Amino acid sequence: MDRKIAILGAFIVISLCLMSSEKQQVEAAPGKGYLDPASTNYILQPPNITTGQERFFCLARGRCHFIFLTCPKECPLRKPPLSQTNVKACFADCSSRCETTCKHRIPNCNGYGSVCYDPRFVGGDGVMFYFHGANGGDFALVSDDRFQINVHFIGTRPKGRKRDFTWVQALSVMFDSHTLVIAARKVAKWDDHFDALSVNWNGKDIIVPTEGDAEWHDGEEAVAVVERTGLVNSAKITILNGLIQMDVKVVPITEEDDKVHGYNIPQGDAFAHLETQFRFGNLTEHVEGILGQTYRPGYVSPVKRGVAMPMMGGEDRYRTSSLLSTNCASCRFQRPITFTEEKSVPLKLAQA
């Protein structure tokens, strides 16, 4: 009997400690309610002593509430060594799925919310399409009540073509009075060991460390977190505790791609650009943008199916005056009244 009472007492103490840690964690995450259901709402636990597999204690409501999850043996770590970019990482999902899975920490260019190549999109509805844009142009990728994401294109127009070949060279994430700019530096000749990924927060260049957790965040509130997923050229970005998540990778136009597609890339420019994949939480049903519109409930894509390059229009609706402008014909996001452009100076973009 005494032993049962002791065990029960220990369980109560542990539960209270966990709930206290939970409350502290949630309070440190702005916009996140107590016991809010979220796939990443967990407390990291000490790894398995024998196997090294990392473990998680889920706080999300639902069937995963107060459940322990363990990483699979095939991917025991959330953050494999940065030098091992081909090794899959462990992802814990404390939502109704209540599971851990192994995934690569780079954009899946065939997955939902991806923007890759010249540029090819896969919408929130799973439909693939292309968007021309224009060399040097800026467009609203996603515009919703709480944030806006713009992209800046670089491109070429070989003789005889009526439209530019374009690639995403930079993107900006604007929310509240903050601006995060992710860009590919202009590189004359591609080097796999050179870091061409540029990160700018509220007008200031930042350096993301390669040691320790290999991540940068804006401060105690951590409304923006940039985590390296490789020693160079790749990162995971999290905004407002998961309202926006994206995997980003900087890649060049290879000589083979140039020859096959006839891009006519000029000498002395590797045309470094971004491959990205986005995940969003709590979008409104009125979300806009080249990509954003595809996440609306009941959205039906207007692109022509069964063709090699289904094209999405909207250049006139989503063109902005700059990478940091929130004004376009269909844009929804508005800066706070107290916001001034001086707080968010764009980094100098490479021009083709």
CSV table of C-alpha atoms in Angstrom, one decimal, residues 2-352:
chain,number,residue,atom,x,y,z
A,2,ASP,CA,2.8,2.4,0.9
A,3,ARG,CA,4.5,1.6,-2.3
A,4,LYS,CA,1.4,2.4,-4.3
A,5,ILE,CA,1.0,5.7,-2.5
A,6,ALA,CA,4.7,6.6,-3.2
A,7,ILE,CA,4.3,5.8,-6.9
A,8,LEU,CA,1.1,7.8,-7.1
A,9,GLY,CA,2.8,10.7,-5.4
A,10,ALA,CA,5.7,10.6,-7.7
A,11,PHE,CA,3.4,10.5,-10.7
A,12,ILE,CA,1.6,13.6,-9.4
A,13,VAL,CA,4.9,15.5,-8.9
A,14,ILE,CA,6.1,14.6,-12.4
A,15,SER,CA,2.8,15.6,-13.9
A,16,LEU,CA,2.9,19.0,-12.2
A,17,CYS,CA,6.4,19.6,-13.3
A,18,LEU,CA,5.5,18.8,-16.9
A,19,MET,CA,2.5,21.0,-16.8
A,20,SER,CA,4.6,23.8,-15.4
A,21,SER,CA,7.2,23.3,-18.2
A,22,GLU,CA,4.3,23.2,-20.6
A,23,LYS,CA,2.9,26.5,-19.4
A,24,GLN,CA,6.3,28.2,-19.5
A,25,GLN,CA,6.8,26.9,-23.1
A,26,VAL,CA,3.5,28.1,-24.3
A,27,GLU,CA,3.8,31.5,-22.6
A,28,ALA,CA,7.1,32.0,-24.4
A,29,ALA,CA,5.3,31.4,-27.7
A,30,PRO,CA,3.2,34.5,-28.7
A,31,GLY,CA,-0.1,33.7,-30.3
A,32,LYS,CA,-0.2,30.2,-29.0
A,33,GLY,CA,-2.9,29.2,-26.5
A,34,TYR,CA,-2.5,27.0,-23.5
A,35,LEU,CA,-2.6,23.4,-24.7
A,36,ASP,CA,-3.1,24.6,-28.2
A,37,PRO,CA,-3.2,21.7,-30.7
A,38,ALA,CA,-0.1,21.8,-32.8
A,39,SER,CA,2.1,19.2,-34.4
A,40,THR,CA,5.2,20.7,-32.7
A,41,ASN,CA,3.6,21.4,-29.3
A,42,TYR,CA,5.9,19.1,-27.2
A,43,ILE,CA,8.7,19.1,-24.7
A,44,LEU,CA,11.9,17.5,-25.8
A,45,GLN,CA,12.9,14.6,-23.5
A,46,PRO,CA,16.4,13.1,-22.9
A,47,PRO,CA,17.2,10.5,-25.6
A,48,ASN,CA,17.1,6.8,-25.2
A,49,ILE,CA,20.3,5.9,-23.3
A,50,THR,CA,20.9,2.8,-25.3
A,51,THR,CA,20.0,3.8,-28.8
A,52,GLY,CA,20.3,7.6,-28.8
A,53,GLN,CA,16.8,8.0,-30.2
A,54,GLU,CA,15.3,11.3,-29.3
A,55,ARG,CA,12.0,11.4,-27.5
A,56,PHE,CA,9.1,13.9,-27.2
A,57,PHE,CA,6.4,14.5,-24.6
A,58,CYS,CA,3.3,15.8,-26.5
A,59,LEU,CA,1.3,18.7,-25.1
A,60,ALA,CA,-1.2,19.1,-27.9
A,61,ARG,CA,-4.9,18.4,-27.1
A,62,GLY,CA,-6.5,15.3,-28.6
A,63,ARG,CA,-5.4,11.7,-28.7
A,64,CYS,CA,-1.7,12.6,-28.5
A,65,HIS,CA,-2.1,14.6,-25.3
A,66,PHE,CA,0.6,13.7,-22.7
A,67,ILE,CA,1.9,10.9,-25.0
A,68,PHE,CA,5.6,10.1,-25.3
A,69,LEU,CA,6.9,9.7,-28.9
A,70,THR,CA,10.2,8.2,-29.9
A,71,CYS,CA,12.2,8.8,-33.1
A,72,PRO,CA,12.5,5.7,-35.4
A,73,LYS,CA,15.8,3.9,-35.4
A,74,GLU,CA,16.3,4.9,-39.1
A,75,CYS,CA,16.4,8.6,-38.1
A,76,PRO,CA,17.1,8.9,-34.3
A,77,LEU,CA,17.9,12.6,-34.4
A,78,ARG,CA,15.9,15.8,-35.0
A,79,LYS,CA,19.0,17.5,-36.2
A,80,PRO,CA,21.5,15.2,-37.9
A,81,PRO,CA,25.1,16.6,-38.3
A,82,LEU,CA,25.0,19.4,-40.8
A,83,SER,CA,27.7,17.7,-42.9
A,84,GLN,CA,25.3,14.8,-43.5
A,85,THR,CA,22.8,16.4,-45.7
A,86,ASN,CA,21.5,13.1,-47.2
A,87,VAL,CA,20.6,11.7,-43.8
A,88,LYS,CA,16.9,11.9,-42.9
A,89,ALA,CA,15.8,13.7,-39.7
A,90,CYS,CA,13.2,12.8,-37.2
A,91,PHE,CA,9.9,14.8,-37.2
A,92,ALA,CA,7.5,14.5,-34.3
A,93,ASP,CA,3.8,15.2,-35.0
A,94,CYS,CA,1.8,15.6,-31.8
A,95,SER,CA,-1.4,16.4,-33.7
A,96,SER,CA,-4.1,13.8,-34.3
A,97,ARG,CA,-1.5,11.8,-36.3
A,98,CYS,CA,0.5,11.3,-33.1
A,99,GLU,CA,3.6,9.9,-34.8
A,100,THR,CA,7.3,10.3,-35.7
A,101,THR,CA,8.5,10.1,-39.2
A,102,CYS,CA,11.8,10.3,-41.2
A,103,LYS,CA,12.1,13.1,-43.7
A,104,HIS,CA,14.9,15.0,-45.6
A,105,ARG,CA,15.3,18.6,-44.4
A,106,ILE,CA,15.3,20.1,-47.8
A,107,PRO,CA,12.5,21.3,-50.1
A,108,ASN,CA,10.6,18.6,-51.9
A,109,CYS,CA,10.0,20.2,-55.3
A,110,ASN,CA,7.2,17.8,-56.0
A,111,GLY,CA,5.4,18.4,-52.7
A,112,TYR,CA,2.6,20.7,-51.7
A,113,GLY,CA,3.6,24.3,-51.4
A,114,SER,CA,6.8,24.0,-53.4
A,115,VAL,CA,8.3,26.7,-55.6
A,116,CYS,CA,11.3,25.5,-57.6
A,117,TYR,CA,13.0,25.6,-61.0
A,118,ASP,CA,11.9,28.3,-63.5
A,119,PRO,CA,9.6,28.6,-61.5
A,120,ARG,CA,7.3,25.6,-61.1
A,121,PHE,CA,4.7,25.6,-58.3
A,122,VAL,CA,2.8,22.9,-56.6
A,123,GLY,CA,-0.2,24.5,-54.9
A,124,GLY,CA,-2.0,23.7,-51.7
A,125,ASP,CA,-4.5,21.8,-53.9
A,126,GLY,CA,-1.7,19.6,-55.2
A,127,VAL,CA,-2.0,21.0,-58.8
A,128,MET,CA,1.3,21.8,-60.5
A,129,PHE,CA,1.6,25.0,-62.5
A,130,TYR,CA,4.1,27.5,-63.9
A,131,PHE,CA,4.2,31.3,-63.5
A,132,HIS,CA,6.2,33.5,-65.8
A,133,GLY,CA,6.7,36.7,-63.9
A,134,ALA,CA,9.4,39.0,-65.3
A,135,ASN,CA,13.1,39.5,-64.9
A,136,GLY,CA,13.6,42.0,-62.0
A,137,GLY,CA,9.9,41.8,-61.1
A,138,ASP,CA,8.4,41.4,-57.6
A,139,PHE,CA,5.2,39.5,-56.9
A,140,ALA,CA,3.0,38.5,-53.9
A,141,LEU,CA,3.4,34.8,-53.3
A,142,VAL,CA,1.0,34.7,-50.3
A,143,SER,CA,-1.0,37.6,-48.9
A,144,ASP,CA,-3.2,37.1,-45.9
A,145,ASP,CA,-4.5,39.1,-42.9
A,146,ARG,CA,-1.4,38.4,-40.7
A,147,PHE,CA,1.5,38.3,-43.2
A,148,GLN,CA,2.7,38.6,-46.8
A,149,ILE,CA,5.4,36.8,-48.7
A,150,ASN,CA,6.9,38.4,-51.8
A,151,VAL,CA,9.3,37.0,-54.3
A,152,HIS,CA,11.9,38.7,-56.5
A,153,PHE,CA,12.7,37.2,-59.9
A,154,ILE,CA,15.9,37.1,-61.9
A,155,GLY,CA,15.8,35.9,-65.5
A,156,THR,CA,17.0,35.8,-69.1
A,157,ARG,CA,15.4,36.3,-72.4
A,158,PRO,CA,17.2,34.6,-75.3
A,159,LYS,CA,16.8,36.2,-78.7
A,160,GLY,CA,13.5,35.3,-80.3
A,161,ARG,CA,11.6,34.6,-77.1
A,162,LYS,CA,8.6,36.7,-76.1
A,163,ARG,CA,8.9,36.0,-72.4
A,164,ASP,CA,11.6,35.8,-69.8
A,165,PHE,CA,12.9,32.6,-68.2
A,166,THR,CA,12.7,33.4,-64.5
A,167,TRP,CA,13.8,32.1,-61.1
A,168,VAL,CA,13.2,33.2,-57.6
A,169,GLN,CA,16.3,34.9,-56.3
A,170,ALA,CA,14.9,36.3,-53.0
A,171,LEU,CA,11.8,36.3,-50.9
A,172,SER,CA,10.6,38.5,-48.1
A,173,VAL,CA,8.3,37.6,-45.2
A,174,MET,CA,6.5,40.6,-43.8
A,175,PHE,CA,4.4,40.3,-40.6
A,176,ASP,CA,3.6,42.8,-37.8
A,177,SER,CA,6.4,45.4,-38.2
A,178,HIS,CA,9.0,42.8,-39.0
A,179,THR,CA,10.6,41.8,-42.3
A,180,LEU,CA,12.8,38.7,-43.0
A,181,VAL,CA,14.5,38.5,-46.3
A,182,ILE,CA,16.0,35.3,-47.6
A,183,ALA,CA,18.1,35.6,-50.8
A,184,ALA,CA,20.6,33.8,-53.0
A,185,ARG,CA,23.8,35.8,-53.3
A,186,LYS,CA,25.1,36.5,-56.8
A,187,VAL,CA,27.9,33.9,-57.6
A,188,ALA,CA,30.1,34.1,-60.6
A,189,LYS,CA,31.1,30.4,-60.5
A,190,TRP,CA,29.3,27.8,-58.3
A,191,ASP,CA,31.1,26.3,-55.5
A,192,ASP,CA,29.4,23.6,-53.4
A,193,HIS,CA,31.4,24.7,-50.3
A,194,PHE,CA,30.6,28.4,-50.6
A,195,ASP,CA,27.5,29.7,-48.6
A,196,ALA,CA,25.4,31.7,-51.0
A,197,LEU,CA,22.4,31.9,-48.6
A,198,SER,CA,21.8,35.4,-47.3
A,199,VAL,CA,19.5,36.2,-44.4
A,200,ASN,CA,18.4,39.7,-43.4
A,201,TRP,CA,16.2,40.7,-40.4
A,202,ASN,CA,14.7,44.1,-40.3
A,203,GLY,CA,17.3,45.6,-42.5
A,204,LYS,CA,20.3,43.9,-40.9
A,205,ASP,CA,22.3,41.0,-42.3
A,206,ILE,CA,22.5,38.1,-39.8
A,207,ILE,CA,24.9,35.2,-39.5
A,208,VAL,CA,23.3,31.8,-38.8
A,209,PRO,CA,25.8,29.7,-36.8
A,210,THR,CA,27.0,26.3,-37.8
A,211,GLU,CA,27.7,25.1,-34.2
A,212,GLY,CA,25.4,24.0,-31.4
A,213,ASP,CA,21.8,24.1,-32.5
A,214,ALA,CA,22.9,25.9,-35.7
A,215,GLU,CA,20.0,28.4,-35.5
A,216,TRP,CA,19.4,32.1,-35.1
A,217,HIS,CA,16.3,33.7,-33.6
A,218,ASP,CA,15.3,37.3,-33.1
A,219,GLY,CA,15.2,37.2,-29.3
A,220,GLU,CA,13.4,35.7,-26.3
A,221,GLU,CA,10.0,35.7,-28.1
A,222,ALA,CA,11.5,33.9,-31.1
A,223,VAL,CA,8.9,35.1,-33.6
A,224,ALA,CA,11.4,34.2,-36.3
A,225,VAL,CA,13.8,31.2,-36.2
A,226,VAL,CA,16.3,30.4,-38.9
A,227,GLU,CA,17.9,26.9,-38.6
A,228,ARG,CA,20.6,25.6,-40.8
A,229,THR,CA,19.9,22.2,-42.3
A,230,GLY,CA,23.3,22.0,-44.0
A,231,LEU,CA,26.7,23.6,-43.5
A,232,VAL,CA,25.9,25.9,-46.4
A,233,ASN,CA,23.0,26.9,-48.7
A,234,SER,CA,20.0,25.3,-46.9
A,235,ALA,CA,17.8,26.3,-43.9
A,236,LYS,CA,14.5,25.9,-42.3
A,237,ILE,CA,12.6,29.0,-41.3
A,238,THR,CA,9.8,29.2,-38.8
A,239,ILE,CA,7.7,32.3,-38.3
A,240,LEU,CA,5.3,33.0,-35.4
A,241,ASN,CA,5.6,29.5,-33.9
A,242,GLY,CA,4.6,27.7,-37.1
A,243,LEU,CA,2.2,30.2,-38.8
A,244,ILE,CA,4.7,30.0,-41.6
A,245,GLN,CA,7.3,27.2,-42.1
A,246,MET,CA,9.6,26.9,-45.1
A,247,ASP,CA,12.5,24.8,-46.2
A,248,VAL,CA,14.9,26.8,-48.4
A,249,LYS,CA,17.9,25.7,-50.6
A,250,VAL,CA,20.2,27.8,-52.8
A,251,VAL,CA,21.0,26.1,-56.1
A,252,PRO,CA,22.7,27.2,-59.4
A,253,ILE,CA,21.7,26.8,-63.0
A,254,THR,CA,24.0,24.0,-64.2
A,255,GLU,CA,25.7,24.0,-67.6
A,256,GLU,CA,23.7,21.0,-68.5
A,257,ASP,CA,20.4,22.7,-67.7
A,258,ASP,CA,21.5,25.8,-69.6
A,259,LYS,CA,22.2,23.7,-72.7
A,260,VAL,CA,19.1,21.5,-72.5
A,261,HIS,CA,16.6,24.4,-72.0
A,262,GLY,CA,18.4,27.1,-73.9
A,263,TYR,CA,18.4,29.6,-71.0
A,264,ASN,CA,21.4,31.5,-72.5
A,265,ILE,CA,22.9,32.1,-69.0
A,266,PRO,CA,25.5,34.9,-69.3
A,267,GLN,CA,29.2,34.1,-68.5
A,268,GLY,CA,30.3,35.0,-65.0
A,269,ASP,CA,26.9,34.3,-63.3
A,270,ALA,CA,25.8,30.9,-61.9
A,271,PHE,CA,22.3,32.4,-61.5
A,272,ALA,CA,22.0,31.1,-57.9
A,273,HIS,CA,18.4,31.0,-56.9
A,274,LEU,CA,16.0,29.6,-54.3
A,275,GLU,CA,14.2,26.3,-54.1
A,276,THR,CA,11.5,26.5,-51.4
A,277,GLN,CA,8.7,24.5,-49.9
A,278,PHE,CA,6.1,26.2,-47.6
A,279,ARG,CA,3.7,25.0,-44.9
A,280,PHE,CA,1.1,27.3,-43.4
A,281,GLY,CA,-1.1,27.3,-40.3
A,282,ASN,CA,-4.4,29.1,-39.8
A,283,LEU,CA,-4.7,30.8,-43.2
A,284,THR,CA,-8.0,32.6,-43.8
A,285,GLU,CA,-10.4,31.5,-46.4
A,286,HIS,CA,-9.7,34.7,-48.4
A,287,VAL,CA,-5.9,34.2,-48.7
A,288,GLU,CA,-4.4,35.6,-51.9
A,289,GLY,CA,-1.2,35.4,-53.8
A,290,ILE,CA,0.2,33.3,-56.6
A,291,LEU,CA,0.6,30.4,-54.3
A,292,GLY,CA,-1.7,31.5,-51.5
A,293,GLN,CA,-4.9,31.4,-53.5
A,294,THR,CA,-4.5,27.6,-54.0
A,295,TYR,CA,-5.0,27.1,-50.2
A,296,ARG,CA,-8.6,28.5,-50.2
A,297,PRO,CA,-11.4,26.1,-49.3
A,298,GLY,CA,-13.1,25.0,-52.5
A,299,TYR,CA,-10.4,26.5,-54.8
A,300,VAL,CA,-10.5,25.2,-58.4
A,301,SER,CA,-7.4,25.7,-60.4
A,302,PRO,CA,-7.9,27.5,-63.7
A,303,VAL,CA,-4.7,26.1,-65.3
A,304,LYS,CA,-5.1,23.8,-68.2
A,305,ARG,CA,-4.5,20.1,-67.3
A,306,GLY,CA,-2.7,17.5,-69.4
A,307,VAL,CA,-0.1,19.9,-70.9
A,308,ALA,CA,3.6,20.0,-70.3
A,309,MET,CA,3.6,23.5,-68.8
A,310,PRO,CA,0.2,24.6,-67.4
A,311,MET,CA,0.4,28.3,-66.9
A,312,MET,CA,-1.1,30.4,-64.1
A,313,GLY,CA,-1.9,34.0,-64.9
A,314,GLY,CA,-2.2,36.8,-62.4
A,315,GLU,CA,0.8,39.0,-63.1
A,316,ASP,CA,-1.4,42.1,-63.0
A,317,ARG,CA,-3.1,41.1,-59.7
A,318,TYR,CA,0.0,40.1,-57.8
A,319,ARG,CA,2.8,42.5,-59.0
A,320,THR,CA,4.2,44.7,-56.3
A,321,SER,CA,6.4,47.8,-56.6
A,322,SER,CA,9.3,46.2,-54.7
A,323,LEU,CA,10.3,43.1,-52.7
A,324,LEU,CA,9.1,44.9,-49.5
A,325,SER,CA,5.9,46.4,-50.8
A,326,THR,CA,2.6,45.1,-49.5
A,327,ASN,CA,0.6,46.8,-52.2
A,328,CYS,CA,-0.8,44.9,-55.2
A,329,ALA,CA,-4.3,44.7,-56.8
A,330,SER,CA,-5.3,41.7,-54.7
A,331,CYS,CA,-3.1,41.9,-51.6
A,332,ARG,CA,-4.7,41.6,-48.2
A,333,PHE,CA,-1.9,42.2,-45.7
A,334,GLN,CA,-1.4,45.7,-44.3
A,335,ARG,CA,1.4,46.9,-42.1
A,336,PRO,CA,0.6,48.3,-38.6
A,337,ILE,CA,-0.1,52.1,-38.6
A,338,THR,CA,3.0,52.7,-36.6
A,339,PHE,CA,5.3,50.9,-39.2
A,340,THR,CA,7.8,52.9,-41.1
A,341,GLU,CA,9.9,51.7,-44.0
A,342,GLU,CA,13.1,52.8,-42.2
A,343,LYS,CA,12.7,49.7,-39.9
A,344,SER,CA,13.0,47.4,-42.9
A,345,VAL,CA,15.6,48.3,-45.4
A,346,PRO,CA,16.0,45.7,-48.2
A,347,LEU,CA,19.4,44.2,-48.9
A,348,LYS,CA,20.8,45.0,-52.3
A,349,LEU,CA,19.5,42.3,-54.7
A,350,ALA,CA,21.7,40.8,-57.4
A,351,GLN,CA,20.5,41.8,-60.8
A,352,ALA,CA,20.9,39.6,-63.8
